[in-house]
Coordinates of N, CA and C (backbone and C1' of nucleotides) in Angstrom, one line a residue:
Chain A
X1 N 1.7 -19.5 0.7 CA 2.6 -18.6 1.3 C 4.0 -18.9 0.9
X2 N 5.1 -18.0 0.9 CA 6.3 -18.0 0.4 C 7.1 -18.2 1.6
X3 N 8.1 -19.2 1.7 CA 8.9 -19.6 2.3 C 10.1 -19.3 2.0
X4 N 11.3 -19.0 2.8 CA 12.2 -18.2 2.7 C 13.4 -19.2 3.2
X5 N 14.8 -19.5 2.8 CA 15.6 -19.9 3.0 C 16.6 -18.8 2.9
X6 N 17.3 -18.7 4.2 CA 18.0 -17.9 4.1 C 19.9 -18.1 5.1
X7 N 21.1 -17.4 4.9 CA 21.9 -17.6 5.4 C 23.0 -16.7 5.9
X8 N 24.3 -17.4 6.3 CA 25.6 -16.2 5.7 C 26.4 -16.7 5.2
X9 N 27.6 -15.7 4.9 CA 28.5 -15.9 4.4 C 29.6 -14.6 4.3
X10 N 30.5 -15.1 4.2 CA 31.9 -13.5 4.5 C 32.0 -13.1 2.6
X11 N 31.8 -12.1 2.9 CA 32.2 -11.8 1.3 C 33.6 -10.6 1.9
X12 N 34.4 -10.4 0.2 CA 35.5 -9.5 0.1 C 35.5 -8.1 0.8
X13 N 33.9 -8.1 0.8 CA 33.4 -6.9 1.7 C 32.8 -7.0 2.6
X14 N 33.1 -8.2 3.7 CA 32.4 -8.3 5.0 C 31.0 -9.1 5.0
X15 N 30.9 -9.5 6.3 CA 29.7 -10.1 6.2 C 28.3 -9.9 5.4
X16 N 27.7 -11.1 4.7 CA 26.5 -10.8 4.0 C 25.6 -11.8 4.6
X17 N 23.7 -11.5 4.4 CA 23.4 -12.4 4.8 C 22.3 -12.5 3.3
X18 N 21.8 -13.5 3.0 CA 21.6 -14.2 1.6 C 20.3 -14.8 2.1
X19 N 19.2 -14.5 1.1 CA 17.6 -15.1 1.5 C 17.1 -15.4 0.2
X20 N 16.9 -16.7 0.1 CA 16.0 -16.9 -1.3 C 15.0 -17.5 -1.2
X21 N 13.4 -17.2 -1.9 CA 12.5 -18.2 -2.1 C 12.9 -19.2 -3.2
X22 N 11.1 -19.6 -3.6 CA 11.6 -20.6 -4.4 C 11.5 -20.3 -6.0
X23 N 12.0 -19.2 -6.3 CA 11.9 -18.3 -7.3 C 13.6 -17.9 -7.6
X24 N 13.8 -17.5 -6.7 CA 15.7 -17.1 -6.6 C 15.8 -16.3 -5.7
X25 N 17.3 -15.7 -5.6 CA 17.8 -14.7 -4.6 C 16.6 -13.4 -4.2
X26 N 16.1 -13.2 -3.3 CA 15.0 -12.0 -2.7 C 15.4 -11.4 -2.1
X27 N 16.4 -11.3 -1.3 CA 17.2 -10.6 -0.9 C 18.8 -10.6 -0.6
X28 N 19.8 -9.7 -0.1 CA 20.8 -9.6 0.0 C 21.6 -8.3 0.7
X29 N 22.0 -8.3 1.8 CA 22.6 -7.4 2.4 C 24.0 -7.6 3.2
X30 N 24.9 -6.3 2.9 CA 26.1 -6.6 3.9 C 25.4 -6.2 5.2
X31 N 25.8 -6.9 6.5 CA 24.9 -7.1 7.7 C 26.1 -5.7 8.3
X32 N 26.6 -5.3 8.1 CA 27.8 -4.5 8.4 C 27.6 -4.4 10.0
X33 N 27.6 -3.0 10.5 CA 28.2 -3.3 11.8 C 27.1 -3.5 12.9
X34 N 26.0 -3.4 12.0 CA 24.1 -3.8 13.4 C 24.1 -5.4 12.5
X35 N 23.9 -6.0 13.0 CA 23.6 -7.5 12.4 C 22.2 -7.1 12.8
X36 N 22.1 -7.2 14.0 CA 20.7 -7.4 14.3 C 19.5 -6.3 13.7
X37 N 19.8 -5.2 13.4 CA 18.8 -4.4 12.7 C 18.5 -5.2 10.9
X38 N 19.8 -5.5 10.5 CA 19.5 -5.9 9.1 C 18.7 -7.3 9.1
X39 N 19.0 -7.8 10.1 CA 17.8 -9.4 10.1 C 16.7 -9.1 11.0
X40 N 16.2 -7.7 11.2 CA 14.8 -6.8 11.8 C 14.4 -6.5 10.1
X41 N 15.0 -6.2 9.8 CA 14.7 -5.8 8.3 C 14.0 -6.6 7.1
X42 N 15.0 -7.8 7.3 CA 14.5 -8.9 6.7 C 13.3 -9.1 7.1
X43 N 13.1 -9.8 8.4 CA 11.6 -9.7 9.0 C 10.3 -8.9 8.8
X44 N 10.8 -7.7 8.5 CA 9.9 -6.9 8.1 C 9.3 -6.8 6.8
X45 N 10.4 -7.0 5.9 CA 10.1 -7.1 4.1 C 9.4 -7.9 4.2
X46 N 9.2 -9.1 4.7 CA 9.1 -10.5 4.5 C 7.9 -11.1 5.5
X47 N 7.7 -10.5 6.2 CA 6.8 -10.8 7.5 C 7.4 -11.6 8.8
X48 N 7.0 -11.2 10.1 CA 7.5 -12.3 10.7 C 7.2 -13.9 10.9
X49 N 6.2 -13.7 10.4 CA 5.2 -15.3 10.1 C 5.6 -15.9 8.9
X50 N 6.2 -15.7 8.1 CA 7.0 -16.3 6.8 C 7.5 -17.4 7.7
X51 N 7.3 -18.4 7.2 CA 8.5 -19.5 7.9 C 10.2 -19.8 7.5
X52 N 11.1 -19.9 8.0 CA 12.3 -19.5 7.1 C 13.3 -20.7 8.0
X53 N 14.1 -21.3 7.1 CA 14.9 -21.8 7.6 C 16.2 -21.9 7.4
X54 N 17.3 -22.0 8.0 CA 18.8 -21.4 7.7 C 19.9 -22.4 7.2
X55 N 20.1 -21.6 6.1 CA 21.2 -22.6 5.0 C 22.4 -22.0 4.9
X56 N 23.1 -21.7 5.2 CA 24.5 -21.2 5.3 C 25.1 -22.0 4.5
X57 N 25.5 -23.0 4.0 CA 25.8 -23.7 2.6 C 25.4 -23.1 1.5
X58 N 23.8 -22.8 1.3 CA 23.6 -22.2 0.1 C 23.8 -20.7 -0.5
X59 N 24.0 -19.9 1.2 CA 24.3 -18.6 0.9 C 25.9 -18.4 0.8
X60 N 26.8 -19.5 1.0 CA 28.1 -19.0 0.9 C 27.8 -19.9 -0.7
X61 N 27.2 -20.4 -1.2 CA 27.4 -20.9 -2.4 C 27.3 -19.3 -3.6
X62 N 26.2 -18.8 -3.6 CA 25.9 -17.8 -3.9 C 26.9 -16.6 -3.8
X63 N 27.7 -16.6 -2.7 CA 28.7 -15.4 -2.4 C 29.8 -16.2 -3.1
X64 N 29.9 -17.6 -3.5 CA 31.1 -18.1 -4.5 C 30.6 -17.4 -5.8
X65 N 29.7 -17.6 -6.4 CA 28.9 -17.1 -7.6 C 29.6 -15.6 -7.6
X66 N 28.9 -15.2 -6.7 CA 29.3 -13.4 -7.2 C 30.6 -13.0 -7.2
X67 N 31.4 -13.7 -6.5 CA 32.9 -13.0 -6.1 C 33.8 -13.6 -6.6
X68 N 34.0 -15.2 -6.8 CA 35.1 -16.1 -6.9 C 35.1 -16.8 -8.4
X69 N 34.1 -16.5 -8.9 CA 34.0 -17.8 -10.3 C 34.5 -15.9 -11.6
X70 N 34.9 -17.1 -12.5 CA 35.5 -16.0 -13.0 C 34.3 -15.0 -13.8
X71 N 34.3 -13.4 -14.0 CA 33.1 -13.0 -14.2 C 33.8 -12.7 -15.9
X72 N 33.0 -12.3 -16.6 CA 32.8 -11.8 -17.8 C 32.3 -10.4 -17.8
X73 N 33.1 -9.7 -18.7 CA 32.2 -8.4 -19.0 C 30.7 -8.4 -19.2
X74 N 30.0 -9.5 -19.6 CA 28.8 -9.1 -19.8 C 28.2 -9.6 -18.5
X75 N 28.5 -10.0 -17.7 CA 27.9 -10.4 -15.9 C 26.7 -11.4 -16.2
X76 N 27.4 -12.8 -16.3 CA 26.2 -13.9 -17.1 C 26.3 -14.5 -15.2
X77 N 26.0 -13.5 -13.7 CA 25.6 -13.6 -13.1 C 24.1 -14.1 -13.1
X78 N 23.6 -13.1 -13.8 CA 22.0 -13.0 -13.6 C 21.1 -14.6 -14.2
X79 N 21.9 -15.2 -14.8 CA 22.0 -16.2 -15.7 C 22.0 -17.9 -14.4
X80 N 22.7 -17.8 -13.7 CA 23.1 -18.5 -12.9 C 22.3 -18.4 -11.6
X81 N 22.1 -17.3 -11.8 CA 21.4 -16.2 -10.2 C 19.9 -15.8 -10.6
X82 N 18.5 -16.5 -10.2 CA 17.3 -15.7 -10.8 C 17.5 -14.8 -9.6
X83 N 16.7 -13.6 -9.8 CA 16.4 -12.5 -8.6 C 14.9 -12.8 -8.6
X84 N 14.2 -12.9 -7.5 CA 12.9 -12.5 -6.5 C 12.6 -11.5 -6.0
X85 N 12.8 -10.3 -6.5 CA 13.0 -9.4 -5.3 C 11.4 -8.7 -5.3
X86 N 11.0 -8.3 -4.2 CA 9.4 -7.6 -4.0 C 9.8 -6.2 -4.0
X87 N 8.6 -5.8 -5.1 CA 8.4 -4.4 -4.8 C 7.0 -3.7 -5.7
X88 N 7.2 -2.5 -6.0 CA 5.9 -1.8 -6.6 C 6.8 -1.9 -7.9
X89 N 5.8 -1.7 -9.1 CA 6.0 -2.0 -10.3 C 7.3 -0.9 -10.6
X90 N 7.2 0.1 -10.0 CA 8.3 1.1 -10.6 C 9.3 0.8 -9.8
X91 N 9.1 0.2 -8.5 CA 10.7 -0.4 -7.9 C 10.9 -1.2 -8.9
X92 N 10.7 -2.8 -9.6 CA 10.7 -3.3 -10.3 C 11.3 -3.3 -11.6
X93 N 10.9 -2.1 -12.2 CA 11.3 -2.2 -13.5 C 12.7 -1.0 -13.4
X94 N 12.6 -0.1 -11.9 CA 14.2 0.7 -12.0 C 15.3 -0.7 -11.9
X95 N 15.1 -1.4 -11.0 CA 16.0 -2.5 -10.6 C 16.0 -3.2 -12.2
X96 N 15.3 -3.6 -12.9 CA 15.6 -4.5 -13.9 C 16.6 -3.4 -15.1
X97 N 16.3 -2.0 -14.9 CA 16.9 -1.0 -15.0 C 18.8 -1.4 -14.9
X98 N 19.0 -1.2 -13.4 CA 19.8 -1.4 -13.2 C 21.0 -2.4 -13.3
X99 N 19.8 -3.7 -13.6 CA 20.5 -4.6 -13.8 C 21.2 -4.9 -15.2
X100 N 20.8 -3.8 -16.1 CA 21.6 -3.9 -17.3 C 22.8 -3.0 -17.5
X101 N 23.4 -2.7 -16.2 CA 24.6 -1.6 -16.7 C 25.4 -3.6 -16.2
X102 N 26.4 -3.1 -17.3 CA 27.3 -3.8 -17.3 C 28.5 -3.8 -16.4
X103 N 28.9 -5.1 -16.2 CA 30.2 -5.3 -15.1 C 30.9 -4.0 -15.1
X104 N 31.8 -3.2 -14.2 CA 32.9 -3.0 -14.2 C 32.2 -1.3 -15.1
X105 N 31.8 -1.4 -15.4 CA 31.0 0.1 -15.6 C 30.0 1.0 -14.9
X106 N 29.5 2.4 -15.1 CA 28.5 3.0 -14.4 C 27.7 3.8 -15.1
X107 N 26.6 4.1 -14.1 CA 25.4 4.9 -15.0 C 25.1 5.8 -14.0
X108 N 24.1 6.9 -14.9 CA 23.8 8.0 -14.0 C 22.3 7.8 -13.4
X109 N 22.3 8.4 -12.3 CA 20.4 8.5 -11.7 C 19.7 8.8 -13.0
X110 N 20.4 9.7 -14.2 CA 19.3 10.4 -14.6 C 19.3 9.1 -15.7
X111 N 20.6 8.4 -16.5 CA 20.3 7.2 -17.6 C 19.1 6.3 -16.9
X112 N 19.1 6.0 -16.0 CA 18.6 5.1 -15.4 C 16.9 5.3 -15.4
X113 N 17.2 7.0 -15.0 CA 15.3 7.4 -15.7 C 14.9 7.2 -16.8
X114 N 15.7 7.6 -17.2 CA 15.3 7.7 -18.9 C 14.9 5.7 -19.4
X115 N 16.1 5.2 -19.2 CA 15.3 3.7 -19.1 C 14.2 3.4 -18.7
X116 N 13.7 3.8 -18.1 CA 12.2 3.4 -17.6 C 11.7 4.4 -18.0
X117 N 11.6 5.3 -19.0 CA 10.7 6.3 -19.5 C 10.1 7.3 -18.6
X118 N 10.9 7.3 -17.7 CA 10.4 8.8 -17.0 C 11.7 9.7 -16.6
X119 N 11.9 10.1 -17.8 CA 13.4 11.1 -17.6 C 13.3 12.1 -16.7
X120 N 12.2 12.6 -16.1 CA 11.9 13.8 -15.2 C 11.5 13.0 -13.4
X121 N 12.0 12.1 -13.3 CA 11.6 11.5 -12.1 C 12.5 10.7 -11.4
X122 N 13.9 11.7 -11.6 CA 15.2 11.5 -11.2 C 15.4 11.2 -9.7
X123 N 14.6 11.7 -9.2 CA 14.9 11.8 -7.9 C 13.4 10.4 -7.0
X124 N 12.9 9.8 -7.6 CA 12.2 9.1 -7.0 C 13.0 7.9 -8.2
X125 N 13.6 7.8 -8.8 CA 14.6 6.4 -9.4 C 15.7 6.6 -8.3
X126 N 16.0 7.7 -7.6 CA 16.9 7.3 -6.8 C 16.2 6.6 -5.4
X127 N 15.1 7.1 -5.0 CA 14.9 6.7 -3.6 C 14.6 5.0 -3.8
X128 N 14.1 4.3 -5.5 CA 13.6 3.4 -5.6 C 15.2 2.5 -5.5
X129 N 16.1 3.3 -5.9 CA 17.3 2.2 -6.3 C 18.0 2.3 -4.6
X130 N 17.7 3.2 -3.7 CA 18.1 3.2 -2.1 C 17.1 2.1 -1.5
X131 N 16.4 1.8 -2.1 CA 15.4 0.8 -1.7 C 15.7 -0.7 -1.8
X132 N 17.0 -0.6 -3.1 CA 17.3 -2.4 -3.2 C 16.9 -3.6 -2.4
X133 N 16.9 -4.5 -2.5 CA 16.5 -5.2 -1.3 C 18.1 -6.4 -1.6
X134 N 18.2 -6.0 -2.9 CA 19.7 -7.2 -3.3 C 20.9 -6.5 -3.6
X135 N 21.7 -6.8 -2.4 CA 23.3 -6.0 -2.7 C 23.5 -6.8 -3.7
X136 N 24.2 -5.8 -4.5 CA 25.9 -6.2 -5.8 C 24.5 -6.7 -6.7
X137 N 24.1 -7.8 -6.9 CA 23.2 -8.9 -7.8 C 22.4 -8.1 -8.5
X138 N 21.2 -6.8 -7.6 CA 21.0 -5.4 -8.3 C 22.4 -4.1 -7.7
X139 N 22.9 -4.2 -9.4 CA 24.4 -3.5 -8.9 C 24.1 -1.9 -8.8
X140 N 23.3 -1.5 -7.9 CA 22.9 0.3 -7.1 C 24.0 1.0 -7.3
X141 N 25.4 -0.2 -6.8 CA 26.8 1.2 -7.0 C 26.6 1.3 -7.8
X142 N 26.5 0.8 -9.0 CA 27.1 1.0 -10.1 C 26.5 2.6 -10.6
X143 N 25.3 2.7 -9.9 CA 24.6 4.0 -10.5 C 25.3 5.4 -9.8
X144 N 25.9 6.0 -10.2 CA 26.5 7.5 -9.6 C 26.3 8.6 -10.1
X145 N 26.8 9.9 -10.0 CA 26.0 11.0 -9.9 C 26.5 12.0 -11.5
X146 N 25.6 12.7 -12.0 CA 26.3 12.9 -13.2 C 27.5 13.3 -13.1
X147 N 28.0 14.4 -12.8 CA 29.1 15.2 -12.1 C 30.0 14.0 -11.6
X148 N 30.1 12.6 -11.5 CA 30.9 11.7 -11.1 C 30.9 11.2 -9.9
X149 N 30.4 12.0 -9.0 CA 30.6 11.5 -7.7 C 29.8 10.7 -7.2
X150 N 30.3 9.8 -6.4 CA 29.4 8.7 -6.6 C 28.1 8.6 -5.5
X151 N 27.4 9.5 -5.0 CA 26.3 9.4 -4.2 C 26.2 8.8 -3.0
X152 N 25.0 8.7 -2.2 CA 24.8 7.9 -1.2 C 24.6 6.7 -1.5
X153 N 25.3 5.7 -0.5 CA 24.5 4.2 -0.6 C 24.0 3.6 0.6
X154 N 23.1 2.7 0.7 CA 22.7 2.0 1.3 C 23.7 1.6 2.4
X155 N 24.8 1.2 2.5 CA 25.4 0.1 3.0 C 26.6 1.2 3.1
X156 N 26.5 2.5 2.9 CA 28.1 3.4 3.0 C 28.7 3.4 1.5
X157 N 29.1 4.7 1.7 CA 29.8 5.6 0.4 C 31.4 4.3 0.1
X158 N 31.2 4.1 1.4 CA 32.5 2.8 1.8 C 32.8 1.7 0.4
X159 N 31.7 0.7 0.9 CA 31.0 -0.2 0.1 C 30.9 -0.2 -1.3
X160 N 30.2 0.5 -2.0 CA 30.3 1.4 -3.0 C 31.4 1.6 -4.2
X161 N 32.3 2.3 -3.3 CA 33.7 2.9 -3.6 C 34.3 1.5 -3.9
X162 N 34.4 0.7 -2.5 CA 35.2 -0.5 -2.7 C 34.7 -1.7 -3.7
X163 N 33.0 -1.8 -4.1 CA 32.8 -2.4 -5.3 C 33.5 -1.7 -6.6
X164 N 32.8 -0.8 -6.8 CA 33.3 -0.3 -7.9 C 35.0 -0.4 -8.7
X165 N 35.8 -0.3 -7.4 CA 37.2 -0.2 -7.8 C 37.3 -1.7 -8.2
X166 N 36.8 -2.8 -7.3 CA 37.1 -3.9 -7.4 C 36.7 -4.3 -8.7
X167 N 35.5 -4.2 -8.9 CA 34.9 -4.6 -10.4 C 35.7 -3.2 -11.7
X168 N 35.8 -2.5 -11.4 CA 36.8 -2.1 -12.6 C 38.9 -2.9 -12.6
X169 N 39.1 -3.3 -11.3 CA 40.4 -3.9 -11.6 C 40.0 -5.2 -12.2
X170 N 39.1 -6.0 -12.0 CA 38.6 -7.4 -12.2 C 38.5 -6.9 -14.1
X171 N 37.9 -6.3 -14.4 CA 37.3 -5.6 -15.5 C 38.8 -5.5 -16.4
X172 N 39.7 -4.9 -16.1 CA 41.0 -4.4 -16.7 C 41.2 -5.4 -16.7
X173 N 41.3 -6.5 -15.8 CA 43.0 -7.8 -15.5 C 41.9 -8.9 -16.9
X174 N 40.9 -8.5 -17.0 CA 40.0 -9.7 -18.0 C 40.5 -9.2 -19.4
X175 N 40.9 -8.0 -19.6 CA 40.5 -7.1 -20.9 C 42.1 -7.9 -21.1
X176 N 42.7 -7.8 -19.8 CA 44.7 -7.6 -20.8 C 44.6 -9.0 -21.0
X177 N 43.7 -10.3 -20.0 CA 44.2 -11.3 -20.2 C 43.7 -12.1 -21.9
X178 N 42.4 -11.2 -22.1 CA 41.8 -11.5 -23.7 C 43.2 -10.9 -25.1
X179 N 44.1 -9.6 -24.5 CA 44.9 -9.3 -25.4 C 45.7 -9.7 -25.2
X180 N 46.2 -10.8 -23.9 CA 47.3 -11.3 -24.2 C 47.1 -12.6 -24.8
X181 N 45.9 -13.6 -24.7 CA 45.8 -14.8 -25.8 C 45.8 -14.6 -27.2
X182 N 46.0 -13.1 -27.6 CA 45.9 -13.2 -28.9 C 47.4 -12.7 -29.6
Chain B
dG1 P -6.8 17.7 -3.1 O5' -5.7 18.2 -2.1 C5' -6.1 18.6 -0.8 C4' -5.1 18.3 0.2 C3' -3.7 18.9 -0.1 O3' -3.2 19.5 1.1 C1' -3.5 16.6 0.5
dA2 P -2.1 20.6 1.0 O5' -1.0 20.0 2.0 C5' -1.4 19.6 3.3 C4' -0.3 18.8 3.9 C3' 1.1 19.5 3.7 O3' 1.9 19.4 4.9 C1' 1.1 17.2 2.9
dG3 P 3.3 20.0 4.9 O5' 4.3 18.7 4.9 C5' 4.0 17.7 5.8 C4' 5.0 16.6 5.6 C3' 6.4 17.0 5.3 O3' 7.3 16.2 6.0 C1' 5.7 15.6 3.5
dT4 P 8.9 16.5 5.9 O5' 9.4 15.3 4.9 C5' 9.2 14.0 5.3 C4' 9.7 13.1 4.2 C3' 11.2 13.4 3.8 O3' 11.9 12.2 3.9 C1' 9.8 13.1 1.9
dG5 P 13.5 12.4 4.1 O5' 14.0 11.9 2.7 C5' 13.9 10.5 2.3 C4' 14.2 10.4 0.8 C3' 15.6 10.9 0.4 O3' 16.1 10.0 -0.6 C1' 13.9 11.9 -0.9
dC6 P 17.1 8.8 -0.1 O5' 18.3 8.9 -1.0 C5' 19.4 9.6 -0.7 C4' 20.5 9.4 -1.7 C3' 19.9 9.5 -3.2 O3' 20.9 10.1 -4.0 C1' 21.1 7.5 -2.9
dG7 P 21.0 11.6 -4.4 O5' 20.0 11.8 -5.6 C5' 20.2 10.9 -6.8 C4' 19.9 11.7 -8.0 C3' 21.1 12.5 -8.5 O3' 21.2 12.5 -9.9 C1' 19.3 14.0 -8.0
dT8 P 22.4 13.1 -10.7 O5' 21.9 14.5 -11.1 C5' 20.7 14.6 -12.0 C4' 20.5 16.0 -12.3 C3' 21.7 16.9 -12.7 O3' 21.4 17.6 -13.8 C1' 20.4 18.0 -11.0
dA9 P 22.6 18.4 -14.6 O5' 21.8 19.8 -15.0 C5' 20.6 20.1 -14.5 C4' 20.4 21.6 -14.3 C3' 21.7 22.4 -14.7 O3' 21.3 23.6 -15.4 C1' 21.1 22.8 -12.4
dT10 P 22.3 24.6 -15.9 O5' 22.1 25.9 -15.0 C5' 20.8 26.2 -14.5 C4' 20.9 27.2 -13.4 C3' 22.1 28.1 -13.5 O3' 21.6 29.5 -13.5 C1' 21.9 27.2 -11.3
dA11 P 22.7 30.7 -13.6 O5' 22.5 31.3 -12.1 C5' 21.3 31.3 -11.4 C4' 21.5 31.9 -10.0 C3' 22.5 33.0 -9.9 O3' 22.1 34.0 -9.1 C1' 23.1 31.2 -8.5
dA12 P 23.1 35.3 -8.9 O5' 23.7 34.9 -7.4 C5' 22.8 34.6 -6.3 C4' 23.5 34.2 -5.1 C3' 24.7 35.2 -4.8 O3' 24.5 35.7 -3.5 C1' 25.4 33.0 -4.7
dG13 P 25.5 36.9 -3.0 O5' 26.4 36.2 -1.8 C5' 25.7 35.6 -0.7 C4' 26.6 34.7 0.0 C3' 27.9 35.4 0.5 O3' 28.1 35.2 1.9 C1' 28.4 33.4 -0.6
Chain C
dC1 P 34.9 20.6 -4.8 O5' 34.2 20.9 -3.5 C5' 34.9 20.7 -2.3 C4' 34.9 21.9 -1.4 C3' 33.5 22.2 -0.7 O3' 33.4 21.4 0.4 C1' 34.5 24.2 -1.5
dT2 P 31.8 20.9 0.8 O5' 31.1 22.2 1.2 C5' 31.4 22.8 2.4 C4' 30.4 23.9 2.6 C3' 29.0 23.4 2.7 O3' 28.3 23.9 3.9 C1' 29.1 25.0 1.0
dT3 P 26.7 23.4 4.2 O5' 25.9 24.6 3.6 C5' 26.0 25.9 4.2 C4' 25.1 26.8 3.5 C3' 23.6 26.4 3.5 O3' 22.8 27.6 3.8 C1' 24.3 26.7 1.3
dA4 P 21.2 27.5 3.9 O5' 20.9 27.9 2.4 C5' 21.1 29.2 1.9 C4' 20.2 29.5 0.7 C3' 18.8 28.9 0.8 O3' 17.9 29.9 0.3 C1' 19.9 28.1 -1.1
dT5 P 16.3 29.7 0.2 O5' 16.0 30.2 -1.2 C5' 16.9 29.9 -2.3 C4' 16.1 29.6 -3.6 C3' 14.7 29.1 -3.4 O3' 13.9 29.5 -4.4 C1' 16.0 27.5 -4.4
dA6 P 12.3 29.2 -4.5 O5' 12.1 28.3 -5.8 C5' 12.8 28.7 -7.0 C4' 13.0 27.6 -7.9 C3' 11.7 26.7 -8.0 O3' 11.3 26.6 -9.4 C1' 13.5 25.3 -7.7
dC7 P 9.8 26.1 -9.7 O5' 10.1 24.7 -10.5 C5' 11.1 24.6 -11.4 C4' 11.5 23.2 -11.6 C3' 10.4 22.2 -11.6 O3' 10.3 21.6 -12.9 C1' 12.2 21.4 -10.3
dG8 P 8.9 21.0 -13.4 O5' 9.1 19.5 -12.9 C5' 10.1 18.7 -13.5 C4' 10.2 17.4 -12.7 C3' 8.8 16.8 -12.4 O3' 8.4 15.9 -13.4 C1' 10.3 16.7 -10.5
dC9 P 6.9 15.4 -13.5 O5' 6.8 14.3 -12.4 C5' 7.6 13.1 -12.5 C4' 7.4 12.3 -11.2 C3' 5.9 11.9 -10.9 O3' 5.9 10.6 -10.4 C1' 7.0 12.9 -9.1
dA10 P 5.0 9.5 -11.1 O5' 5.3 8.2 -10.2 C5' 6.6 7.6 -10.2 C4' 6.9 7.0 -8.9 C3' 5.8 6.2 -8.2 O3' 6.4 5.1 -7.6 C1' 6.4 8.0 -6.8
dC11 P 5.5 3.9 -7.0 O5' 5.5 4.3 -5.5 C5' 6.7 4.4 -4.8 C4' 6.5 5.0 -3.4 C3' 5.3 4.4 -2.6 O3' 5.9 3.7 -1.5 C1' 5.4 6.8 -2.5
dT12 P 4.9 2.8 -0.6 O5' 4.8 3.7 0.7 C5' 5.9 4.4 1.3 C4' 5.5 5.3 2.4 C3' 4.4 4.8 3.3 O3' 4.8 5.0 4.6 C1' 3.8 6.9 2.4
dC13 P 3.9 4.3 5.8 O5' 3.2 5.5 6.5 C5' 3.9 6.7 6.8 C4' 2.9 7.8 7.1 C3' 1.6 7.4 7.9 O3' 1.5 8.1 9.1 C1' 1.0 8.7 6.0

DNA sequence: GAGTGCGTATAAG
DNA sequence: CTTATACGCACTC
């Protein structure tokens, strides 16, 4: 059976709480304003008989990783960070999907089908990518709506908005500081 | 088998 | 701008 270490930590966007096996990060959620429903949730993905024990050291280590160390356009996050995350093979392969749009950029529901070879099954790559189980790490904002707007999310249109801007200023301040060493 | 859904396109008010 | 209709299909019950 799989054992679960799990914790918190404050990110730029509010409380997160951070759960890894012994594989990598499995989950990740901003706990926003129900704490207690999102760690109902946990319990549920996971069972309540999972044994789990609480690291708060390693999940603010992790929220250093994603937010504070310096990132690169190509997000050599995933590198640093294995993901665990549980699901059915087509949650799986939309998320590995997902995880190739690059920093500070976005993609559409429908690029995202087409990645996984099923360009006509637009609308069940969305319910799979509402399904994340890992905020930011599988980056879900990043995916938005053709027409631009940026969709529903998990965690608020809020959240979302405020990654995205964040990772395109991070994105810009990296680009001028590469033209200004040259 | 029926119901659902983080979409998209088109038509209409 | 908003509502309506149709399409699409993985998933759950």
């Amino acid at each position: 059976m799989d054992t679960i270490v799990y914790g918190f930590a404050d990110s730029p966007f509010g409380p997160i709480i951070v759960a890894r096996n012994r594989k990598g990060v499995c989950d990740l959620q901003f706990l926003g304003f129900d704490r207690h429903r999102v760690i109902h949730e946990l319990g549920t993905r996971w069972g309540v008989y999972t044994p789990t024990t609480q690291n708060d050291d390693m999940a603010q280590q992790v929220e250093r990783l994603m937010f504070e160390t310096k990132i690169t356009l190509s997000d050599p996050i995933s590198a640093e960070l294995p993901l665990c995350p549980r699901g059915t093979e087509f949650q799986l392969k939309v998320w590995e999907a997902v995880r190739s749009i690059p920093f500070g950029t976005t993609a559409t529901y429908q690029d995202i089908a087409k990645l996984v070879g099923k360009p006509r099954a637009v609308r069940n790559v969305a319910t799979a990518i509402g399904e994340n189980p890992i905020a930011v790490l599988i980056p879900c904002h990043r995916v938005i709506h053709k027409d631009g707007t940026l969709g529903e999310n998990h965690w608020g249109t809020n959240i979302k908005k405020q990654l995205l801007d964040w990772e395109k200023q991070q994105r810009e301040a990296i680009i001028s500081q590469n033209n200004s060493k040259q």
